[in-house]
Short mmCIF file of C-alpha atoms and ligand atoms in Angstrom, two decimals:
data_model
loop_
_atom_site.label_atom_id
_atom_site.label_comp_id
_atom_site.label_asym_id
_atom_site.label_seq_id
_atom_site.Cartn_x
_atom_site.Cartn_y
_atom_site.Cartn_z
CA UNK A 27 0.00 0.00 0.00
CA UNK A 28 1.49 3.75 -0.60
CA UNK A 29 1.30 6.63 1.50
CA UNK A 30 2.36 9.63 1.74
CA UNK A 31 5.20 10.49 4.13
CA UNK A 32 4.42 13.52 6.81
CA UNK A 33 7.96 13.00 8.20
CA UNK A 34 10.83 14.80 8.07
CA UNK A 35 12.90 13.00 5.40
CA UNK A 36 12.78 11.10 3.70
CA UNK A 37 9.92 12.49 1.87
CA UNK A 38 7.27 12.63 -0.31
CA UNK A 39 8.98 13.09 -3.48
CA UNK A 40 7.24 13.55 -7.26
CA UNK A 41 6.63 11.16 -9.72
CA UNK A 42 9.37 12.85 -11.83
CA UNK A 43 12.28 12.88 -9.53
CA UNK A 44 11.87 9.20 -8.80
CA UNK A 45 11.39 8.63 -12.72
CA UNK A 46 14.75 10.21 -13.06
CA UNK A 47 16.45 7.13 -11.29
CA UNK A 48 16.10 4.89 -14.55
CA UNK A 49 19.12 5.47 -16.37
CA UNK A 50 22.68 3.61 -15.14
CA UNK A 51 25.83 6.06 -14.98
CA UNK A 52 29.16 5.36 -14.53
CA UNK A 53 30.89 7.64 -12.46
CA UNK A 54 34.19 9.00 -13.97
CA UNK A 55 31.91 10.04 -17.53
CA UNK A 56 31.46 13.91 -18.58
CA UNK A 57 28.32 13.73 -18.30
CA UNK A 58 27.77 12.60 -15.73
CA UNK A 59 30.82 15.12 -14.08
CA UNK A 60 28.87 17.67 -15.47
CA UNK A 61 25.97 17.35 -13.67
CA UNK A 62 27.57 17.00 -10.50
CA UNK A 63 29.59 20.19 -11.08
CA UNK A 64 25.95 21.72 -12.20
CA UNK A 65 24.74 20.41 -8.83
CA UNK A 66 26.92 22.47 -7.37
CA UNK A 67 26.68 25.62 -8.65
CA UNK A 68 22.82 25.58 -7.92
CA UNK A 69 23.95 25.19 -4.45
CA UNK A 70 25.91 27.95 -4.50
CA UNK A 71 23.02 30.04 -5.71
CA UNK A 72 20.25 28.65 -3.76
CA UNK A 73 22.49 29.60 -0.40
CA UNK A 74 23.13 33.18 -1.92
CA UNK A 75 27.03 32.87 -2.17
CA UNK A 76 29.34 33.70 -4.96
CA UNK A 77 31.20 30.77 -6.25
CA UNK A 78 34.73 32.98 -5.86
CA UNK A 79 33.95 32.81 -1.81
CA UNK A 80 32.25 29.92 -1.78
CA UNK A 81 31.98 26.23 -2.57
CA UNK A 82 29.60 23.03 -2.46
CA UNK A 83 31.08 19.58 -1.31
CA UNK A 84 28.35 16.97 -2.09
CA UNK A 85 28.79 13.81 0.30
CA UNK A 86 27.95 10.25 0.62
CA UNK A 87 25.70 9.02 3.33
CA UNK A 88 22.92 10.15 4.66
CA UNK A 89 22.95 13.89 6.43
CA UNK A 90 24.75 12.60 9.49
CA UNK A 91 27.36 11.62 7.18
CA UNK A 92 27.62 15.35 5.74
CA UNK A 93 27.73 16.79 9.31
CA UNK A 94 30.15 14.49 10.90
CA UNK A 95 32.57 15.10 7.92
CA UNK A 96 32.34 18.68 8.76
CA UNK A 97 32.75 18.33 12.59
CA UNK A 98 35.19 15.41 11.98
CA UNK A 99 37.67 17.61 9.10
CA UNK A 100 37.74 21.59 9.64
CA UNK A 101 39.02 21.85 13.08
CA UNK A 102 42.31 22.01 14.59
CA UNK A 103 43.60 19.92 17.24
CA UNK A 104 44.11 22.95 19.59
CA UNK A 105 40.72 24.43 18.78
CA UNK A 106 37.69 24.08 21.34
CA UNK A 107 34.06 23.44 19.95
CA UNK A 108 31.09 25.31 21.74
CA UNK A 109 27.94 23.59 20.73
CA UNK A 110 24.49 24.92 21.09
CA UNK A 111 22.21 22.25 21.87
CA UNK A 112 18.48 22.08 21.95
CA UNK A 113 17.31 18.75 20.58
CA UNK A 114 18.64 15.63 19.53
CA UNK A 115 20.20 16.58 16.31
CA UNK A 116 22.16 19.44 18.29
CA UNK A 117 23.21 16.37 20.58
CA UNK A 118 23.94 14.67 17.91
CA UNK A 119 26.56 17.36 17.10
CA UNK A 120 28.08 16.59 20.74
CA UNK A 121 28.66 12.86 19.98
CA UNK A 122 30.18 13.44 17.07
CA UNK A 123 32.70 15.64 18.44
CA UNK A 124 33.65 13.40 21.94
CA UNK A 125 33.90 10.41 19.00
CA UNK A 126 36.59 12.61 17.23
CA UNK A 127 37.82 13.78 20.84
CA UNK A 128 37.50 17.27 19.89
CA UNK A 129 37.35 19.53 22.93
CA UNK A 130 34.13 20.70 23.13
CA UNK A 131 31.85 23.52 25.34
CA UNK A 132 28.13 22.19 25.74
CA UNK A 133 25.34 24.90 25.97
CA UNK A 134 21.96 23.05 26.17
CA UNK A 135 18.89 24.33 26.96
CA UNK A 136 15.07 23.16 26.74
CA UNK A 137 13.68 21.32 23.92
CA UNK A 138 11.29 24.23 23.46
CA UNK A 139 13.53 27.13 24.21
CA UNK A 140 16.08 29.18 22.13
CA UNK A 141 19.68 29.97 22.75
CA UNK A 142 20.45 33.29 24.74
CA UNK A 143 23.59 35.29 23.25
CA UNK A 144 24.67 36.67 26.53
CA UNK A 145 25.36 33.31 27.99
CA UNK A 146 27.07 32.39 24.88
CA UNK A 147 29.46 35.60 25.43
CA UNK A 148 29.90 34.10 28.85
CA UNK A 149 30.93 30.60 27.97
CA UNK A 150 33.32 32.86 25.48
CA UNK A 151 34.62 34.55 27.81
CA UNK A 152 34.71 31.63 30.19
CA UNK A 153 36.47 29.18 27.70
CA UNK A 154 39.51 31.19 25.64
CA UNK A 155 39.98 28.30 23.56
CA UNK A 156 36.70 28.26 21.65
CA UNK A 157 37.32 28.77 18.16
CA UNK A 158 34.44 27.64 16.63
CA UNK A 159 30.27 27.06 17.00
CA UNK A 160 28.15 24.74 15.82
CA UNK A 161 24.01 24.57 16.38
CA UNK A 162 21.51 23.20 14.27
CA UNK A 163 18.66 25.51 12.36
CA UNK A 164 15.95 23.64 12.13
CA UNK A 165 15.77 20.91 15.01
CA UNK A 166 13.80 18.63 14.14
CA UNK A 167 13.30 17.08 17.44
CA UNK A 168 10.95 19.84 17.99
CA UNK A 169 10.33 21.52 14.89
CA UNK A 170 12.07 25.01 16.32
CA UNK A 171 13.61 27.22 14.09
CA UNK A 172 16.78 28.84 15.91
CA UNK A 173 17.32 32.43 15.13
CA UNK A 174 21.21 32.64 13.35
CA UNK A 175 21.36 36.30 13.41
CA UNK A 176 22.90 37.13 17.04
CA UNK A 177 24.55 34.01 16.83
CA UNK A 178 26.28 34.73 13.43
CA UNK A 179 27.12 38.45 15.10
CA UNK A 180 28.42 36.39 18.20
CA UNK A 181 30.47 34.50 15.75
CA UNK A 182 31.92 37.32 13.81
CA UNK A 183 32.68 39.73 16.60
CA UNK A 184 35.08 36.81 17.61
CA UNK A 185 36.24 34.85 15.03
CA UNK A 186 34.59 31.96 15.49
CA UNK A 187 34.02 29.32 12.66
CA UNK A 188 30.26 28.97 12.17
CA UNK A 189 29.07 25.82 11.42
CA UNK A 190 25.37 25.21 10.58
CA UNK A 191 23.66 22.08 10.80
CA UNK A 192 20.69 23.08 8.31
CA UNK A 193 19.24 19.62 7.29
CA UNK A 194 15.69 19.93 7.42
CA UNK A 195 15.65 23.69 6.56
CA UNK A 196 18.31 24.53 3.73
CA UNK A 197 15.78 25.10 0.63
CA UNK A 198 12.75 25.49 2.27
CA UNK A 199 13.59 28.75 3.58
CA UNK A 200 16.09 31.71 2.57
CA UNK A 201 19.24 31.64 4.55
CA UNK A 202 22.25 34.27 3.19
CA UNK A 203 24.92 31.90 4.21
CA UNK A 204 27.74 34.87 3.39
CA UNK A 205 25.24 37.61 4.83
CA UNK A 206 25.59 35.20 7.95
CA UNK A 207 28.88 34.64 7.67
CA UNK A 208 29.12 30.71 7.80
CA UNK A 209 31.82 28.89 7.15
CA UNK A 210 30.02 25.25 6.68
CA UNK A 211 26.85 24.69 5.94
CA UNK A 212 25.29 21.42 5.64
CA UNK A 213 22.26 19.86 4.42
CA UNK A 214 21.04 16.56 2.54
CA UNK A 215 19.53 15.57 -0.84
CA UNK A 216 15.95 14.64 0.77
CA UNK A 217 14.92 16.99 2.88
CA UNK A 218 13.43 20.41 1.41
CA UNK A 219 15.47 20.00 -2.23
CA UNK A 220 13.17 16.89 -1.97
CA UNK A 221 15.49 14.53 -3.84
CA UNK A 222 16.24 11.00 -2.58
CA UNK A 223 18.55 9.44 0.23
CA UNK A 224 22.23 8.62 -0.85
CA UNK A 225 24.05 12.19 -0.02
CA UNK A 226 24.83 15.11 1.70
CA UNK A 227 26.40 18.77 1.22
CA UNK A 228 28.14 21.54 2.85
CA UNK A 229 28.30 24.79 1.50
CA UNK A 230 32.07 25.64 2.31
CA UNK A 231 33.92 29.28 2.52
CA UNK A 232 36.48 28.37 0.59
CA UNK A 233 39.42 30.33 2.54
CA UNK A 234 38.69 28.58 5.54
CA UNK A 235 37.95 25.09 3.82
CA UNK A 236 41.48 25.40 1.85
CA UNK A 237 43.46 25.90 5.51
CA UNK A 238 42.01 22.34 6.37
CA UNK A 239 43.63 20.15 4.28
CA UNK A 240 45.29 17.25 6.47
CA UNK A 241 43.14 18.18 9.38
CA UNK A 242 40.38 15.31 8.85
CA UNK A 243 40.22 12.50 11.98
CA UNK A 244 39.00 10.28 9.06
CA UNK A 245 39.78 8.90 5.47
CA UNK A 246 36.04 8.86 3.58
CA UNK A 247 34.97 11.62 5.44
CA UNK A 248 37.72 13.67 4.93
CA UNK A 249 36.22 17.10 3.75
CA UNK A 250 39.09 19.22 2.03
CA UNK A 251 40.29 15.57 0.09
CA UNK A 252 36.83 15.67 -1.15
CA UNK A 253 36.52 19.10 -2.89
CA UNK A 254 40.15 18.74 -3.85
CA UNK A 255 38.88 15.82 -6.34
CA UNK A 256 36.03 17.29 -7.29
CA UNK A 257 37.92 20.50 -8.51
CA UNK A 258 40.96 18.61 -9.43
CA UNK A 259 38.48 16.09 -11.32
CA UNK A 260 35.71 18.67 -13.21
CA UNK A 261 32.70 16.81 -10.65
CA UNK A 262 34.65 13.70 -9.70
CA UNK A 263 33.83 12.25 -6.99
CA UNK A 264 36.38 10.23 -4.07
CA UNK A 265 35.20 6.98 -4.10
CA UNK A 266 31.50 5.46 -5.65
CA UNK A 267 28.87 7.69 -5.63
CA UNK A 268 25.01 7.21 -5.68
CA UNK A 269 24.74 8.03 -8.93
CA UNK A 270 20.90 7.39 -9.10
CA UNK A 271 20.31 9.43 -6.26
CA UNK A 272 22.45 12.47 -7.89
CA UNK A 273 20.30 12.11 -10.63
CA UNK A 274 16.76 12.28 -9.11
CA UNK A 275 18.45 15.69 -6.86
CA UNK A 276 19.10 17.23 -10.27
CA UNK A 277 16.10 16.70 -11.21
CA UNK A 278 14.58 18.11 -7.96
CA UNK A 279 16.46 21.18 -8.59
CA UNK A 280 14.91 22.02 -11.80
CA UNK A 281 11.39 20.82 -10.13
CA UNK A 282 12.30 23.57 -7.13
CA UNK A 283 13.12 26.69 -9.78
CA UNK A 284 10.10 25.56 -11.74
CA UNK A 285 8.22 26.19 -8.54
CA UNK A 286 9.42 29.78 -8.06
CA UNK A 287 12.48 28.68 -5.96
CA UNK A 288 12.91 29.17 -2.19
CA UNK A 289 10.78 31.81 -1.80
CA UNK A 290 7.22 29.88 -3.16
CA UNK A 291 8.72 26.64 -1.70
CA UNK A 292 8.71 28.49 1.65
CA UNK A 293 5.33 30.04 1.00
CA UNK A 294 3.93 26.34 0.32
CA UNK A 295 5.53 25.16 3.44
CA UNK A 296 3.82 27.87 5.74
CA UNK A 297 0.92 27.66 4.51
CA UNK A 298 0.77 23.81 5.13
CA UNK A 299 2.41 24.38 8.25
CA UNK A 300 -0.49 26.97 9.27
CA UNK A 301 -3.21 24.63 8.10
CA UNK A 302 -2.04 22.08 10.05
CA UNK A 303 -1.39 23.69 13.27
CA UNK A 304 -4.82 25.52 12.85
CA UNK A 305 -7.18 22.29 12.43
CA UNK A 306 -5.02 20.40 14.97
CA UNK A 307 -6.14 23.32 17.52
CA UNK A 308 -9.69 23.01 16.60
CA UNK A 309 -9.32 19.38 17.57
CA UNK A 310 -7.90 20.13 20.48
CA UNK A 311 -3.71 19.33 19.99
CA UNK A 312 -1.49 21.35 21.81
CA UNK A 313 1.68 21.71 20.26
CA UNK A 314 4.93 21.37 21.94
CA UNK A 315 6.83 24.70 20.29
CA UNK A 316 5.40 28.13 21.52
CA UNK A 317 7.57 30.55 20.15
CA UNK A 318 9.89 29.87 17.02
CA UNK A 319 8.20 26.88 15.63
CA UNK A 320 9.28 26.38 12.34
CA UNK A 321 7.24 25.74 9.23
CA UNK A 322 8.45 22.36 8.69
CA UNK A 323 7.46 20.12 11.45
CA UNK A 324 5.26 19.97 14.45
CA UNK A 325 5.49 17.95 17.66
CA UNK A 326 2.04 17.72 19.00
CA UNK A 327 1.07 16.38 22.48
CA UNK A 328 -0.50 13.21 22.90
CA UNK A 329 -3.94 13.91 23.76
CA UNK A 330 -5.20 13.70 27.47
CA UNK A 331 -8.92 13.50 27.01
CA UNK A 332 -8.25 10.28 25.27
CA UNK A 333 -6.67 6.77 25.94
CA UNK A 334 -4.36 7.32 23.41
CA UNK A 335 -1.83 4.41 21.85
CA UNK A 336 0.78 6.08 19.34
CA UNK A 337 0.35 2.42 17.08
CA UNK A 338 -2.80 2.12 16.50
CA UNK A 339 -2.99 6.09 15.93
CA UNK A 340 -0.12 5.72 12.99
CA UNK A 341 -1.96 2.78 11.72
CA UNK A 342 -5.11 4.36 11.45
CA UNK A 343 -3.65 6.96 9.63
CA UNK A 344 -1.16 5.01 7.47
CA UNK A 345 -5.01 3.24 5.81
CA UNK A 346 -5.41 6.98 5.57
CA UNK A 347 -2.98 7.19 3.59
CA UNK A 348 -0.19 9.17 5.59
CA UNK A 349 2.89 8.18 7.41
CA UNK A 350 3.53 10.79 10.82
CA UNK A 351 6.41 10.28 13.19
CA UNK A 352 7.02 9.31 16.61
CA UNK A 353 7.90 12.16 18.83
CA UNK A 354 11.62 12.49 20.69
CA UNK A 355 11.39 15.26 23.06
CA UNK A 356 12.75 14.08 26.02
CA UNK A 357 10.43 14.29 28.75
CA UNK A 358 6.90 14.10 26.99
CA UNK A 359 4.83 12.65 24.74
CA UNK A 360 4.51 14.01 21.49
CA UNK A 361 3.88 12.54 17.92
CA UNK A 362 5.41 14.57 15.07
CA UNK A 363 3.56 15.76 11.20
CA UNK A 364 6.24 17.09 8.75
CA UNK A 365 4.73 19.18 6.01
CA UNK A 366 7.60 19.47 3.56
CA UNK A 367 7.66 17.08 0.65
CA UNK A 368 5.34 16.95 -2.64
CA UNK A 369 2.35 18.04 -0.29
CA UNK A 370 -0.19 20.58 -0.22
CA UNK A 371 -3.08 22.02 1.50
CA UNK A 372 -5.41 19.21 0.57
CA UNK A 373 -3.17 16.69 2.25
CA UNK A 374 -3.20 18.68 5.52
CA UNK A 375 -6.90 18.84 5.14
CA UNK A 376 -6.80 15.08 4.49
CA UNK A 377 -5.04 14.44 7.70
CA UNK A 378 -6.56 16.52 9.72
CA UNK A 379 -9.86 14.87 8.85
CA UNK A 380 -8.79 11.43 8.97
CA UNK A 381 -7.13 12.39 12.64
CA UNK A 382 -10.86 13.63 13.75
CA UNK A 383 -12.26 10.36 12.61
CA UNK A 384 -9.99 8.47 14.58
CA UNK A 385 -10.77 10.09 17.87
CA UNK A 386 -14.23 10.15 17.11
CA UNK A 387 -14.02 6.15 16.63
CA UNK A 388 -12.17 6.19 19.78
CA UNK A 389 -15.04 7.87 21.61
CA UNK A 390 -17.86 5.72 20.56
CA UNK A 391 -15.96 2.40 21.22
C1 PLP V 423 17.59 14.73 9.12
C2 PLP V 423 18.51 15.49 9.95
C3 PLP V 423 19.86 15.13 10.09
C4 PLP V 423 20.47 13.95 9.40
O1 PLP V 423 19.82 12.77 9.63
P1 PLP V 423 20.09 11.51 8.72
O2 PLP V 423 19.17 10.49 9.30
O3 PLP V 423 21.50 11.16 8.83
O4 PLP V 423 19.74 11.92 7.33
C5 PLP V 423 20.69 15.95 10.82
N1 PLP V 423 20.23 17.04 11.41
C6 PLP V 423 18.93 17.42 11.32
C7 PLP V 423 18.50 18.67 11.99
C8 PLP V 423 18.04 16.66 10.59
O5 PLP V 423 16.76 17.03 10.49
#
């Protein structure tokens, strides 16, 4: 049976990007090159960088991959890591870094709450050696959006390397990664590009990225080795790469300029996002997020007014037709709808509808 998927990657993707998967490439052809060096420079453009400052480093794996190659590759033995934690991907960031044994600061704060810049000045001035930060945009533990602004102005008045862990949010909202000043970006091919699993990328400053070479804790991962082939090598990549995978993202490229680019995918988002959250409060959800939520995904409490099991609620949707997620906040219980994907208004509708049924059923049982 299909459904849909409301979570936050993979996702729904169209009919067209997984039709692009049918052809067989080898990986050291020109055309095949090409397209990864045109992958690249869409990047570039879609994170509102010039391609003299900047540059895209597409990576194997799955986004975890693309982060920990960052984390693992662009620091120096002697430089301390203050991470700015507020769900599990941001902890996520933290285990990557004790793995690598890179010295790290840990600011963490509620699943529901944003970072505050004056205690990040303090830990700055409390901890010399921090030379670098790295926080995640759009957690997706809780569907928050983290402001960058004070943080990037944190990380500029001192120097610091920015990193940004922008998975679920890189294309499904504007962020002016040199207006911002970050150094590494990162993201993956199916989350708001809506491609297919296979890679990741970071968007790389290239002065910083170019002091890094020999720097990298790990061989596949290794970041600077990586852009060295691909320049070296017109769109080679180190080792095999999923070609099918790079296919269907080029593809999902064109698909997001046909649709207006960012700016309408954004506007699609929201608006799903607003649907959602609106018929979820008329059926009495509370949602976790109060202030920044995000337009990507919601955690919604379970609710109390009804014995409610998380299975048979996802099964009675999945005959729906729609996939949600299981929450991961730490200390409640929440269930999770992502609204990013090939889906629109009707599908919120859809789900909403379906999701009154159920507790309806529930009631007269
Ligand atoms: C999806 C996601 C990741 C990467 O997860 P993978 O399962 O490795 O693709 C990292 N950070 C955030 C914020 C994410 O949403």
């Amino acid at each position: 049976m299909t459904y849909k998927l409301l979570t936050p990657g993979p996702l729904t993707t169209s009919v067209t990007v997984k039709a692009a998967m049918q052809e067989d490439h080898c990986t050291w052809d020109e055309g095949y090159k090409t397209i990864t060096q045109w992958i690249r420079s869409q990047l570039l453009e879609l994170a509102e960088v010039s391609a003299e400052e900047y540059t895209a480093v597409l990576m194997q794996g799955s986004g975890t991959f693309g982060v920990e190659s960052v984390i693992s590759s662009v620091l120096r033995p002697d430089e301390t890591l203050l991470i700015c934690v507020n769900g599990a991907y941001g902890q996520r960031l933290a285990q990557m870094a004790a793995r690598h044994q890179i010295p790290t600061v840990v600011y963490e704060v509620r699943e529901d709450q944003v970072f505050d810049s004056k205690v990040v000045e303090e830990l700055l001035k409390k901890h010399p050696a921090i030379r670098a930060l790295a926080v995640v945009h759009s957690e997706t533990t809780s569907g928050i959006l983290n402001p960058l602004t004070e943080l990037s102005q944190i990380c500029q008045a001192h120097q610091l390397t920015f990193i940004v862990d922008a998975m679920s949010s890189f294309g499904g909202i504007a962020i002016p990664v040199a207006q911002l000043g970050i150094h590494y970006l990162i993201s993956s091919a199916n989350k708001c590009i809506q491609g297919v699993p296979g890679f990741s990328f970071a968007i790389c400053q290239k002065e910083h990225l170019e002091k890094t070479q020999g720097l990298a804790r790990t061989l596949s991962l290794d970041l600077y080795d990586q852009y060295a082939v691909m320049e070296a090598d017109g769109g080679k990549w180190r080792y095999t790469s999923p070609t099918h995978t790079v296919l269907a993202f080029a593809q999902a490229l064109k698909e997001l300029a046909a649709e207006g680019g960012i700016q309408a995918r954004y506007t699609r988002y929201a608006r799903n996002n607003q649907i959602l959250r609106q018929k979820m409060q008329e059926l009495g959800f509370e949602t976790h997020v109060k202030t920044h939520q995000g337009p990507f995904i919601t955690a919604f409490y379970y609710p109390t007014d009804h014995q409610f099991s998380f299975p048979s609620f996802y099964a009675y949707l999945k005959t729906a037709g729609y996939a949600i997620y299981p929450g991961k906040i730490s200390d409640v219980n929440c269930f999770r709808v992502g609204n990013i994907g090939e889906i629109y208004e009707e599908d919120m509708l859809n789900l909403t509808q379906a999701i009154q049924q159920y507790l309806i059923r529930g009631i007269n049982e």
